[in-house]
Tab-separated table of C-alpha atoms and ligand atoms in Angstrom:
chain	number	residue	atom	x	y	z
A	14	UNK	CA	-46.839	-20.484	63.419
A	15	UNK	CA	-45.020	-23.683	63.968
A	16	UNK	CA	-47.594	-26.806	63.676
A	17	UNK	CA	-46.137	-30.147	65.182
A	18	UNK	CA	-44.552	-32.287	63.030
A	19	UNK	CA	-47.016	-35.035	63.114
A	20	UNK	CA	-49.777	-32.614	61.217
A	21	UNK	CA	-47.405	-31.293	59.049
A	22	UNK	CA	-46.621	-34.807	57.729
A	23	UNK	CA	-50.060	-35.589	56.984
A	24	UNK	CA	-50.869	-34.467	53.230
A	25	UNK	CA	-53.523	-32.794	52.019
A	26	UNK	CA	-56.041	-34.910	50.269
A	27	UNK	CA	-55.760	-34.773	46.520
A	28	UNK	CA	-59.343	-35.442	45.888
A	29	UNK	CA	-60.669	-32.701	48.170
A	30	UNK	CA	-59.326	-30.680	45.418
A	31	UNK	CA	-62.158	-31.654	42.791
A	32	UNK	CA	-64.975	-31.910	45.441
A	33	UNK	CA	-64.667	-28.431	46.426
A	34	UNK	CA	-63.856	-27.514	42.859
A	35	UNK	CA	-67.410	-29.636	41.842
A	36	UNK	CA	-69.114	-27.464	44.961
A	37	UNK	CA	-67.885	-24.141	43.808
A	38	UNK	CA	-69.496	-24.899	39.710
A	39	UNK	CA	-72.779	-26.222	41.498
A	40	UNK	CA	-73.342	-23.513	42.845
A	41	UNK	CA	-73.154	-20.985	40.360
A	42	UNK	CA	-75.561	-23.044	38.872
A	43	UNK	CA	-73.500	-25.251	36.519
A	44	UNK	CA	-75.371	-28.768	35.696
A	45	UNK	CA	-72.675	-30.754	37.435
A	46	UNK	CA	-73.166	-34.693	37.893
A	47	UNK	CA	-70.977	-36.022	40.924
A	48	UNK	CA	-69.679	-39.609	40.729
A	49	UNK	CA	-67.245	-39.050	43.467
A	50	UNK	CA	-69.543	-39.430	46.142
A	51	UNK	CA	-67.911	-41.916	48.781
A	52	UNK	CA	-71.373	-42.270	50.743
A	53	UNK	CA	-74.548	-44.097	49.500
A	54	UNK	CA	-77.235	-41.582	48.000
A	55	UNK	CA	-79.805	-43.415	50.061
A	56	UNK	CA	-82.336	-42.278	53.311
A	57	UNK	CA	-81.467	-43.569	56.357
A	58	UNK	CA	-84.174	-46.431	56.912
A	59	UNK	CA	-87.363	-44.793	58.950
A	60	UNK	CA	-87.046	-47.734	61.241
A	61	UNK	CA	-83.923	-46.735	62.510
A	62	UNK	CA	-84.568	-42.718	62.291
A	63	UNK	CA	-87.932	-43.835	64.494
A	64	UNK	CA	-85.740	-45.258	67.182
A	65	UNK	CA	-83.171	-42.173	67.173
A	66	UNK	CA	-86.308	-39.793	68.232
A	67	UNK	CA	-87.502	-42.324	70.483
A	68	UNK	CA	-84.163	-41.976	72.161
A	69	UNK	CA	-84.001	-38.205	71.822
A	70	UNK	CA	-88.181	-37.997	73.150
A	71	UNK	CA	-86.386	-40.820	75.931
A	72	UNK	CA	-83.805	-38.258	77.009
A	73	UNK	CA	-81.374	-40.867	76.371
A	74	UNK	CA	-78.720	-38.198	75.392
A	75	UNK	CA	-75.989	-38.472	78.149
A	76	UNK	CA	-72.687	-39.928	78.231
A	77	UNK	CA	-72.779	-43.262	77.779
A	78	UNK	CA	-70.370	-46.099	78.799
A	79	UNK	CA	-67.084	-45.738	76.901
A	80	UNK	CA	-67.246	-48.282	74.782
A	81	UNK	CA	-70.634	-47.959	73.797
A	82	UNK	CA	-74.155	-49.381	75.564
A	83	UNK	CA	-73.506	-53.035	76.496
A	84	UNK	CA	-77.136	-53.528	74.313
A	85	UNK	CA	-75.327	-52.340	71.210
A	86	UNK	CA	-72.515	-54.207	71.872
A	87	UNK	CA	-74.186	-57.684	73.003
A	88	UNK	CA	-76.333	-56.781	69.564
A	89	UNK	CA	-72.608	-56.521	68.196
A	90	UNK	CA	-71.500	-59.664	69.323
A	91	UNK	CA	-74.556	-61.623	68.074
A	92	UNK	CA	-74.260	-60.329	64.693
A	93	UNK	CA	-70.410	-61.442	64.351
A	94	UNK	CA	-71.696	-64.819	65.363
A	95	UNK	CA	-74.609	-64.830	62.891
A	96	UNK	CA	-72.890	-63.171	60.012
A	97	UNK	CA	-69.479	-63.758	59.736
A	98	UNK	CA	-69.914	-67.172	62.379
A	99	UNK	CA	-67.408	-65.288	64.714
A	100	UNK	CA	-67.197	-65.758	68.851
A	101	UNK	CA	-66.721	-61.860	70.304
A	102	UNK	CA	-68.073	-61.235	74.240
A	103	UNK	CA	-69.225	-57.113	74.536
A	104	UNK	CA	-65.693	-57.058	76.153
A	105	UNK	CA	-64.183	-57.933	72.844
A	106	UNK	CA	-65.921	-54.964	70.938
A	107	UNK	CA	-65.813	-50.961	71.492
A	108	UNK	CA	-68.499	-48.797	69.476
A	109	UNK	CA	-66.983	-45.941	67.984
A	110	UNK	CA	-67.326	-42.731	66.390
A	111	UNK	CA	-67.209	-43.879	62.805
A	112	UNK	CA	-65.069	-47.072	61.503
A	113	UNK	CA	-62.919	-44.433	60.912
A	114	UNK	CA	-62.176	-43.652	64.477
A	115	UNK	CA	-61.842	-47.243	65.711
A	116	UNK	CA	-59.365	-47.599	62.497
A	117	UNK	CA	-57.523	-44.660	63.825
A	118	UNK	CA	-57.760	-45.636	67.709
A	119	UNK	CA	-56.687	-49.164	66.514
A	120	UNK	CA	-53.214	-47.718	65.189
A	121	UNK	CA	-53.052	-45.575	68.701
A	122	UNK	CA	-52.889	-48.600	70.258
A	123	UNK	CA	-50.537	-50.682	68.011
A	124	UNK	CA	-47.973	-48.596	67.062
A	125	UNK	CA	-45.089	-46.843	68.189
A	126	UNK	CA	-43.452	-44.058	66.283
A	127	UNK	CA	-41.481	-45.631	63.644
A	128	UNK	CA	-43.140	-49.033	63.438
A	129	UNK	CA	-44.419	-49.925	60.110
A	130	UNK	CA	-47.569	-50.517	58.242
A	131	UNK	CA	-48.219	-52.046	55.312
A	132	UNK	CA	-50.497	-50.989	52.804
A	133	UNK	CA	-51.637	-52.958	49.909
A	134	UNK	CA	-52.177	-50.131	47.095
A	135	UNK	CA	-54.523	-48.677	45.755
A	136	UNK	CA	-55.768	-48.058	49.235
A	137	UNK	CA	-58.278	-46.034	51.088
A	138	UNK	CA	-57.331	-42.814	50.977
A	139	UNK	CA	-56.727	-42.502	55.226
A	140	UNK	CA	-55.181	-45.251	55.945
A	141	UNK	CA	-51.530	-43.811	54.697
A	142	UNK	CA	-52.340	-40.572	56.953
A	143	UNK	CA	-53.464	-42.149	60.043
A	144	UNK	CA	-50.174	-44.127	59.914
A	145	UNK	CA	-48.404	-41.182	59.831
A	146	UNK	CA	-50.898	-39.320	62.454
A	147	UNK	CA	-49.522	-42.337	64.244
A	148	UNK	CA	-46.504	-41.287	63.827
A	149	UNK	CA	-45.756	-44.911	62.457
A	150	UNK	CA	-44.306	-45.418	58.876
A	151	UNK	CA	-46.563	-46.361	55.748
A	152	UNK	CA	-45.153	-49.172	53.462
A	153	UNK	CA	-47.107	-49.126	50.527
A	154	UNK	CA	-47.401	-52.889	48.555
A	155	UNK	CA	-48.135	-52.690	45.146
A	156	UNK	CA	-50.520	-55.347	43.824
A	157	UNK	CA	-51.352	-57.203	41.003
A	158	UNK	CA	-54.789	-56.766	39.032
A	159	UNK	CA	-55.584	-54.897	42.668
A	160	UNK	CA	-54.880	-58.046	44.669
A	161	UNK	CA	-51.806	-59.167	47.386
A	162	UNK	CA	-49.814	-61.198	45.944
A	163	UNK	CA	-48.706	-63.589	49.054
A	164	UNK	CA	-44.930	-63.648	48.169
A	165	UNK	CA	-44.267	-59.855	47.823
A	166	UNK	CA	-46.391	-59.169	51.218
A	167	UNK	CA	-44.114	-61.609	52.556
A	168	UNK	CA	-41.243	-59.955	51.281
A	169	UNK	CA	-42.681	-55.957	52.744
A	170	UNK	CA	-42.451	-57.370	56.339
A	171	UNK	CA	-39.277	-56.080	58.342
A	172	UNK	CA	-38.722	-56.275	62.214
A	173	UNK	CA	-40.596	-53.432	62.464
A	174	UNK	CA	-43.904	-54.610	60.561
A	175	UNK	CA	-46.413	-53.454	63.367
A	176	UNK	CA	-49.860	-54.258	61.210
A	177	UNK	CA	-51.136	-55.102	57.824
A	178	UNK	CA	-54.395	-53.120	56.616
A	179	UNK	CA	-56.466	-55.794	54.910
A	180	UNK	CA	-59.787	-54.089	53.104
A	181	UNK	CA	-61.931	-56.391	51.614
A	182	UNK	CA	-64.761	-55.587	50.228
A	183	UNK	CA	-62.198	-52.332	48.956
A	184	UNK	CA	-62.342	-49.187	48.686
A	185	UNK	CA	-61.694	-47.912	46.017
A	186	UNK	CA	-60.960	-51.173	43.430
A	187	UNK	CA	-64.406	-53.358	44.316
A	188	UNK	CA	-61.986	-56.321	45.190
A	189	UNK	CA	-63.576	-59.069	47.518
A	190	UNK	CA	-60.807	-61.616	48.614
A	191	UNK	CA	-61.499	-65.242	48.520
A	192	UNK	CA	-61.233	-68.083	51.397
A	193	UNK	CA	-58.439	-69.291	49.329
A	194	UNK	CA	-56.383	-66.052	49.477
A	195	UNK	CA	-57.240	-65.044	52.975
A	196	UNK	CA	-55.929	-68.229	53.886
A	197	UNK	CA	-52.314	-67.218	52.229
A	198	UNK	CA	-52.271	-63.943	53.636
A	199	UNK	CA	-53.159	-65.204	57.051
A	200	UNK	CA	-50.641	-67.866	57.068
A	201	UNK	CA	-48.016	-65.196	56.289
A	202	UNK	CA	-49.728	-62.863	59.438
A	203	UNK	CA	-49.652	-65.500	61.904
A	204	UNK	CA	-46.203	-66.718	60.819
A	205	UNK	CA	-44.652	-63.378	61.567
A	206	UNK	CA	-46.190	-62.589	64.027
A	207	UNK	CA	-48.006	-59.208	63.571
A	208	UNK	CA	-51.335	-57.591	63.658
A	209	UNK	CA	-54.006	-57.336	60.428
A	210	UNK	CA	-56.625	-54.125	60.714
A	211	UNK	CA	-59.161	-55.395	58.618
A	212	UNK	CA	-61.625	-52.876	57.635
A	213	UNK	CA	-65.095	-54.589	56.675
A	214	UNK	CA	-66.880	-51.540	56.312
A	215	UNK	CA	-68.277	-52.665	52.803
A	216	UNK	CA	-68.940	-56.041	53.857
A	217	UNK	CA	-73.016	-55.926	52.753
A	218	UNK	CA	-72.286	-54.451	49.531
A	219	UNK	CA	-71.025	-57.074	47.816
A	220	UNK	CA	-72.475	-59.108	43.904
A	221	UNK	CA	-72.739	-61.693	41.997
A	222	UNK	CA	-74.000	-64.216	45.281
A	223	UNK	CA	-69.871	-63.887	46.911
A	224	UNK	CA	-70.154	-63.918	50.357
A	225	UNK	CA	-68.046	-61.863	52.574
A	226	UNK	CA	-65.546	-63.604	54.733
A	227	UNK	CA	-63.838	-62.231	57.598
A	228	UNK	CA	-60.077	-63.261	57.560
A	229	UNK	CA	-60.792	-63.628	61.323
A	230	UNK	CA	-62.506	-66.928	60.829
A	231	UNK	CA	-60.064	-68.608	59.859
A	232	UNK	CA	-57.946	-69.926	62.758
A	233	UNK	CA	-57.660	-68.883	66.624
A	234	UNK	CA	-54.057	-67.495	65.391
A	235	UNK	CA	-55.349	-65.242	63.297
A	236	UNK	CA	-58.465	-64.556	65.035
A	237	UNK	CA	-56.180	-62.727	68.141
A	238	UNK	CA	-54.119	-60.997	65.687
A	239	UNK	CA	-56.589	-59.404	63.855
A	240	UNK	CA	-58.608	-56.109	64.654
A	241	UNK	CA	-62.334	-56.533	62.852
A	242	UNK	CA	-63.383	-53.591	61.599
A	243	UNK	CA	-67.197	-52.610	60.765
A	244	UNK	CA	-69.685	-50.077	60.867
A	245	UNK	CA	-72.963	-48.329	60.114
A	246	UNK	CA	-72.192	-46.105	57.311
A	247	UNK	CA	-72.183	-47.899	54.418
A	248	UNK	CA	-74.710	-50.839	55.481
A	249	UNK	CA	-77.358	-48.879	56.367
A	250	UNK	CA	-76.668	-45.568	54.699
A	251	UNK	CA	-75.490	-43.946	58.145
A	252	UNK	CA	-72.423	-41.699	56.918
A	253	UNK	CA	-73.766	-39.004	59.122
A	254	UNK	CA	-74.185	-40.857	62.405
A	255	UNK	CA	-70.861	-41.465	63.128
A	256	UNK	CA	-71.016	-45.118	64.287
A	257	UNK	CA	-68.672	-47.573	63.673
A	258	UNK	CA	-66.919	-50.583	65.902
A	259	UNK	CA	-64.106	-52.588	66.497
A	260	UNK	CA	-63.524	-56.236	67.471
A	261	UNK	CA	-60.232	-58.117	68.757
A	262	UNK	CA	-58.217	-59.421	71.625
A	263	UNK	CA	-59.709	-58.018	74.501
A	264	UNK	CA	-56.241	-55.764	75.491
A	265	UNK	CA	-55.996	-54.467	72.165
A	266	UNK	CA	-59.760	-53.156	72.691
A	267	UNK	CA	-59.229	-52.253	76.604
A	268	UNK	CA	-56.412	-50.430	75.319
A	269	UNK	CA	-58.048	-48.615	72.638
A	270	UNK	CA	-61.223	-48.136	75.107
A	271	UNK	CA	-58.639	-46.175	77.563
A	272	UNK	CA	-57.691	-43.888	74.572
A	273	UNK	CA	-61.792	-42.960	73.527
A	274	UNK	CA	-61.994	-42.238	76.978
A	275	UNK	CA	-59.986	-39.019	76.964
A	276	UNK	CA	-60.678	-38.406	73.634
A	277	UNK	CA	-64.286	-38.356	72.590
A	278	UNK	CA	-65.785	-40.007	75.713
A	279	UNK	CA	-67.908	-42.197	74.065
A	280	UNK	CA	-69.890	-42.476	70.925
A	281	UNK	CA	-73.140	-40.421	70.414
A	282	UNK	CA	-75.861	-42.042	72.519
A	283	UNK	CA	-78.498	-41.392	70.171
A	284	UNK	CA	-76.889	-42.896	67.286
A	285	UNK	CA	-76.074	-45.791	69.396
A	286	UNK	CA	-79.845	-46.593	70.091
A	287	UNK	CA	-80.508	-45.891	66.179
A	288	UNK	CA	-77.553	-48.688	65.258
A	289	UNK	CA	-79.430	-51.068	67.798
A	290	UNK	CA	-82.710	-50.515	65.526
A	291	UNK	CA	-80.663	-51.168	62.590
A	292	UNK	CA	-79.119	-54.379	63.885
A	293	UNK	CA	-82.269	-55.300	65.322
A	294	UNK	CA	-84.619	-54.561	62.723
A	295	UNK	CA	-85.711	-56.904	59.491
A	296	UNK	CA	-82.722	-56.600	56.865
A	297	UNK	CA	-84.880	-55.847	54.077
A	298	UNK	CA	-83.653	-52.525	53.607
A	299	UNK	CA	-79.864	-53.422	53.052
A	300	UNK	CA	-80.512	-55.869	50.776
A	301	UNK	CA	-83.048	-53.783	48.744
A	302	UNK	CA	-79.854	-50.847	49.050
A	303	UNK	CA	-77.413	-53.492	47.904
A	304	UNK	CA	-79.750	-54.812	44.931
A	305	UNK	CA	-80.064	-51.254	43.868
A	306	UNK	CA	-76.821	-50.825	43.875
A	307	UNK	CA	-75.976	-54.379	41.978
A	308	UNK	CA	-78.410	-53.015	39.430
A	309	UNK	CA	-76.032	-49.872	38.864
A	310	UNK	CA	-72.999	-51.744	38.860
A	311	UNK	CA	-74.479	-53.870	35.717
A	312	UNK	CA	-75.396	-50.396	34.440
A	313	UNK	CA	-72.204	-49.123	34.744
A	314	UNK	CA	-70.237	-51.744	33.269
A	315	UNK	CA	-72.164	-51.662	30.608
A	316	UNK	CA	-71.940	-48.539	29.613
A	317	UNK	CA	-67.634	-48.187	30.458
A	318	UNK	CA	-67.593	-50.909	28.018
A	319	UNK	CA	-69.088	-48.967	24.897
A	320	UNK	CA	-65.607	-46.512	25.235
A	321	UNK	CA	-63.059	-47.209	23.762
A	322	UNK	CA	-59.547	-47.968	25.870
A	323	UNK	CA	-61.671	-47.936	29.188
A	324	UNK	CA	-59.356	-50.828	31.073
A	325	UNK	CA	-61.409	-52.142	34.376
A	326	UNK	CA	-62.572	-54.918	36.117
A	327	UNK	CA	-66.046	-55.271	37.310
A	328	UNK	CA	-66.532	-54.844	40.929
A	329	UNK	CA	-67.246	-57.513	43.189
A	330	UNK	CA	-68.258	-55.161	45.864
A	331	UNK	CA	-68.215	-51.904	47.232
A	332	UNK	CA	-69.647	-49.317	44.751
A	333	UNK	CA	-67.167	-47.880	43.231
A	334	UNK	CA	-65.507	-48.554	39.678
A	335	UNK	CA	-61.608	-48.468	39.281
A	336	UNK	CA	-60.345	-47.698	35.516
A	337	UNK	CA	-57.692	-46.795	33.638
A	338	UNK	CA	-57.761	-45.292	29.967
A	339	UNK	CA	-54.483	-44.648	28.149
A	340	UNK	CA	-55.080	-40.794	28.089
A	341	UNK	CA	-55.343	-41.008	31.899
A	342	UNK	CA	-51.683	-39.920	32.839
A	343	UNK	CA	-51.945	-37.072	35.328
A	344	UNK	CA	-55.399	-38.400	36.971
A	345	UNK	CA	-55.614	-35.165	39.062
A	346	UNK	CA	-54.924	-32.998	36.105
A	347	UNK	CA	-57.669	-34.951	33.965
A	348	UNK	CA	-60.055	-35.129	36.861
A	349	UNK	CA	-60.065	-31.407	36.742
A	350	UNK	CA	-60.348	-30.953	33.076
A	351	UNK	CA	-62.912	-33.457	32.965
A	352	UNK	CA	-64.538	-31.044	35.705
A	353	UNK	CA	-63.925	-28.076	34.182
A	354	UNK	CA	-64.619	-29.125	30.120
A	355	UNK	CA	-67.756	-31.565	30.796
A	356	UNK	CA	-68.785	-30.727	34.753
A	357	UNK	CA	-68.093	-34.662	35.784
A	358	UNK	CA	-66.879	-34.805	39.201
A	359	UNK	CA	-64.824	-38.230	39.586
A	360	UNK	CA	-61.861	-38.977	41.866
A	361	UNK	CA	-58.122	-39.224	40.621
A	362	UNK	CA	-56.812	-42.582	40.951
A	363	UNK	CA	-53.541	-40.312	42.513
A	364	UNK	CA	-55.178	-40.057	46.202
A	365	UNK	CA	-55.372	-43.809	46.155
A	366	UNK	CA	-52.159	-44.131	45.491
A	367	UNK	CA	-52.002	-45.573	41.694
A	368	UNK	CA	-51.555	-43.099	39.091
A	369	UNK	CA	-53.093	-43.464	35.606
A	370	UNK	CA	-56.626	-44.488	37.335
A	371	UNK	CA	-59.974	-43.033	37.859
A	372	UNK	CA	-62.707	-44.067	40.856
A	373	UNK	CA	-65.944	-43.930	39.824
A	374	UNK	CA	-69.094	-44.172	42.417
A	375	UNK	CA	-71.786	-45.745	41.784
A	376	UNK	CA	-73.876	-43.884	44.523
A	377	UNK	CA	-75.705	-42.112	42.443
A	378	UNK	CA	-78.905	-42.835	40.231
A	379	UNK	CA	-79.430	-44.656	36.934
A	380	UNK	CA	-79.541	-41.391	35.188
A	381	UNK	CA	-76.735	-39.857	36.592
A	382	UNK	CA	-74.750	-42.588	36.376
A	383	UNK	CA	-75.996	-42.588	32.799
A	384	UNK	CA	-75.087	-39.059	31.855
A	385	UNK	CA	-71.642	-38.990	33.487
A	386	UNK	CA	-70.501	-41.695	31.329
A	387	UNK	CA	-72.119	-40.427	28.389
A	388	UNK	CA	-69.928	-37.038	29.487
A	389	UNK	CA	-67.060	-39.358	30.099
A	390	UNK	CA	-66.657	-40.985	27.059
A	391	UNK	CA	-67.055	-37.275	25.014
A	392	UNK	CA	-64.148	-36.196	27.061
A	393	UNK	CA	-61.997	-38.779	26.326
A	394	UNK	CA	-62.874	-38.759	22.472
A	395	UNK	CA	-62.206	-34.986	22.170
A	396	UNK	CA	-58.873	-34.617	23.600
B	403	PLP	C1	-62.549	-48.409	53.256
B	403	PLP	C2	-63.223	-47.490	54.207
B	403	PLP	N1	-63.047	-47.681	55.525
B	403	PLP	C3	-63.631	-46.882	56.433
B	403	PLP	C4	-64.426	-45.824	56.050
B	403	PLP	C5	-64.998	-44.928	57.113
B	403	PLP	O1	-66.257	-45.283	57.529
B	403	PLP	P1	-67.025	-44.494	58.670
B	403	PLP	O2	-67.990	-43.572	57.993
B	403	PLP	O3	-67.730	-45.545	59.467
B	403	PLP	O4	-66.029	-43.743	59.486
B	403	PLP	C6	-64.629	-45.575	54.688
B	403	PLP	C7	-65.433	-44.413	54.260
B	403	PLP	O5	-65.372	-43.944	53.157
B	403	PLP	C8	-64.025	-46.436	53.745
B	403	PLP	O6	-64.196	-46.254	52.436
């Protein structure tokens, strides 16, 4: 069988690897904790479930418009402006299914084949695969202590520089960039004239008091070059719901509205009137998520810092933990002995595209979190 090209350049994820390997020990009944969970462990607020069987008691479960119910998408638009003090009409945003989708549909719409992306490493583990899916070409930038350094982004962009992915909270290092270093990065953007995705996804998850600021805000300039990228799933603990959205000039989003049309239609309806509960609704419950998840965090660190070697810096957001250890060479091959020997599931720092590192999730509970390390820091004294 002859696949196209365009699938057969896409790799197969490294991490999958130790999550079905994790699967297959759970169940034959091994005790396995799993700190490579990239979804928070919580419920789905009721509020919000309430309003997805209102809509499904409502019949409201037909096609909607393509880029999502102009109520979600006024909602949308009110939140940019009283969050992240941003200007976006409905026109300016398309619901999608998943941020991952509106990442995907916003590199449909960008590229051509053979334009080129850069990719500030470690990275999210799609974004190299949807450039390729793109058929557009992944240029990876290596950072320093996991942040751009201004002068060698400047140095990555070529005539064919199409887009820069900008992730801030990120996946997976916990790095939240400042004004000060947004405002270098989007001085380089504007200067060359090219697009920034800039995936948000994390943005409520955040410590320590930072707030979150969209590189978007910064200038008109930048503002039309850049694609805002947010979503459900990590906010409100709505991984399975498939909701996510995009905001940006309004051809970019026409364009990438034309392309959801013949691809998934629209986003799920009911989903759609859930993320207007969750928008709607009091914010208690993502700040009592994100507290919970501050408290782990402290717990976390705390406990990395009684091993020996463990090299790391403490997140400022996200929930995730991104170390290095001088015994960590091969981070797939100790990811799977550290499956195998102690039944810790973690991720290889490999799939993120820095060898020699380990992501650690703090999704999980106090105990867990507890006992993996505790199971960490054996492995790593036995070998
Ligand atoms: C950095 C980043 N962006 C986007 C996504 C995808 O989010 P969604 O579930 O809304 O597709 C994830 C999910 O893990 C992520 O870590």
């Amino acid at each position: 069988m002859q696949l196209a090209k365009r699938v057969l350049a896409v790799k197969p994820s490294a991490t999958l690897a130790i999550s079905a390997q994790a699967k297959e020990l759970r169940k034959k009944g091994e005790n396995v904790i799993n700190l490579s969970a990239g979804e928070p462990d919580f419920a789905t607020p009721d509020y919000i479930k309430d309003a997805a069987i209102n809509a499904l008691k409502e019949n409201f479960t037909k096609y909607t418009d393509t880029a999502g119910i102009k109520e979600l998408r006024e909602k949308i638009s009110l939140k940019l402006k009283k969050d992240n003090d941003l200007n976006y009409s409905p026109r300016e945003i398309i619901v999608s299914t998943g941020a991952k989708q509106a990442l995907y549909n916003a590199l449909m719409v960008l590229c051509n084949p053979g334009d080129e992306v850069i990719i500030p490493a470690p990275y999210w583990v799609s974004y190299p695969e949807m450039v390729r899916l793109v058929e557009a070409i992944p240029v990876v930038l290596p950072t320093k202590n996991f942040r751009i350094e201004p002068e060698k982004l400047e140095r990555k962009i070529t005539k064919k520089t199409k887009v820069i992915i900008l992730n801030s909270p990120a996946n997976p290092t916990g790095v939240v960039y400042k004004k000060e270093e947004l405002e270098e990065i989007a001085e380089i953007i504007v200067r060359h004239n090219v697009h920034c995705l800039s995936d948000e996804i994390y943005e409520k998850i955040i410590y320590d008091r930072i707030k979150h600021i969209s590189i978007a805000t910064l200038n008109d300039k930048i503002k039309n070059l850049t694609i805002l990228i947010n979503g459900f799933s990590k906010s409100y603990a709505m991984t399975g719901w498939r909701l996510g959205y995009a905001a940006g000039n309004k051809e970019i989003i026409a364009g990438m509205k034309k392309l959801q049309s013949h691809s998934t239609s629209c986003p799920n309806s009911i989903a759609q009137k859930a993320a207007l509960a969750a928008l709607g609704g009091n914010q208690s419950e993502v700040e009592r998520m994100r507290k919970e998840f501050e408290k782990r965090r402290n717990f976390l660190t705390k406990r990395l810092n009684e091993i020996k070697g463990i090299i790391f810096s403490e997140p400022e957001g996200a929930f995730y933990t991104f170390l290095s250890h001088p015994q960590i060479s091969d981070s797939l091959n100790f990811a799977k002995e550290l499956l195998e020997k102690e039944k810790l599931a973690v991720v290889p720092g490999i799939g993120f595209g820095k060898e020699g590192y380990l992501r650690i999730s703090f999704a999980a509970s106090l105990r867990e979190i507890g006992e993996g390390i505790k199971r960490l820091k054996r492995f790593i004294e036995n070998s």
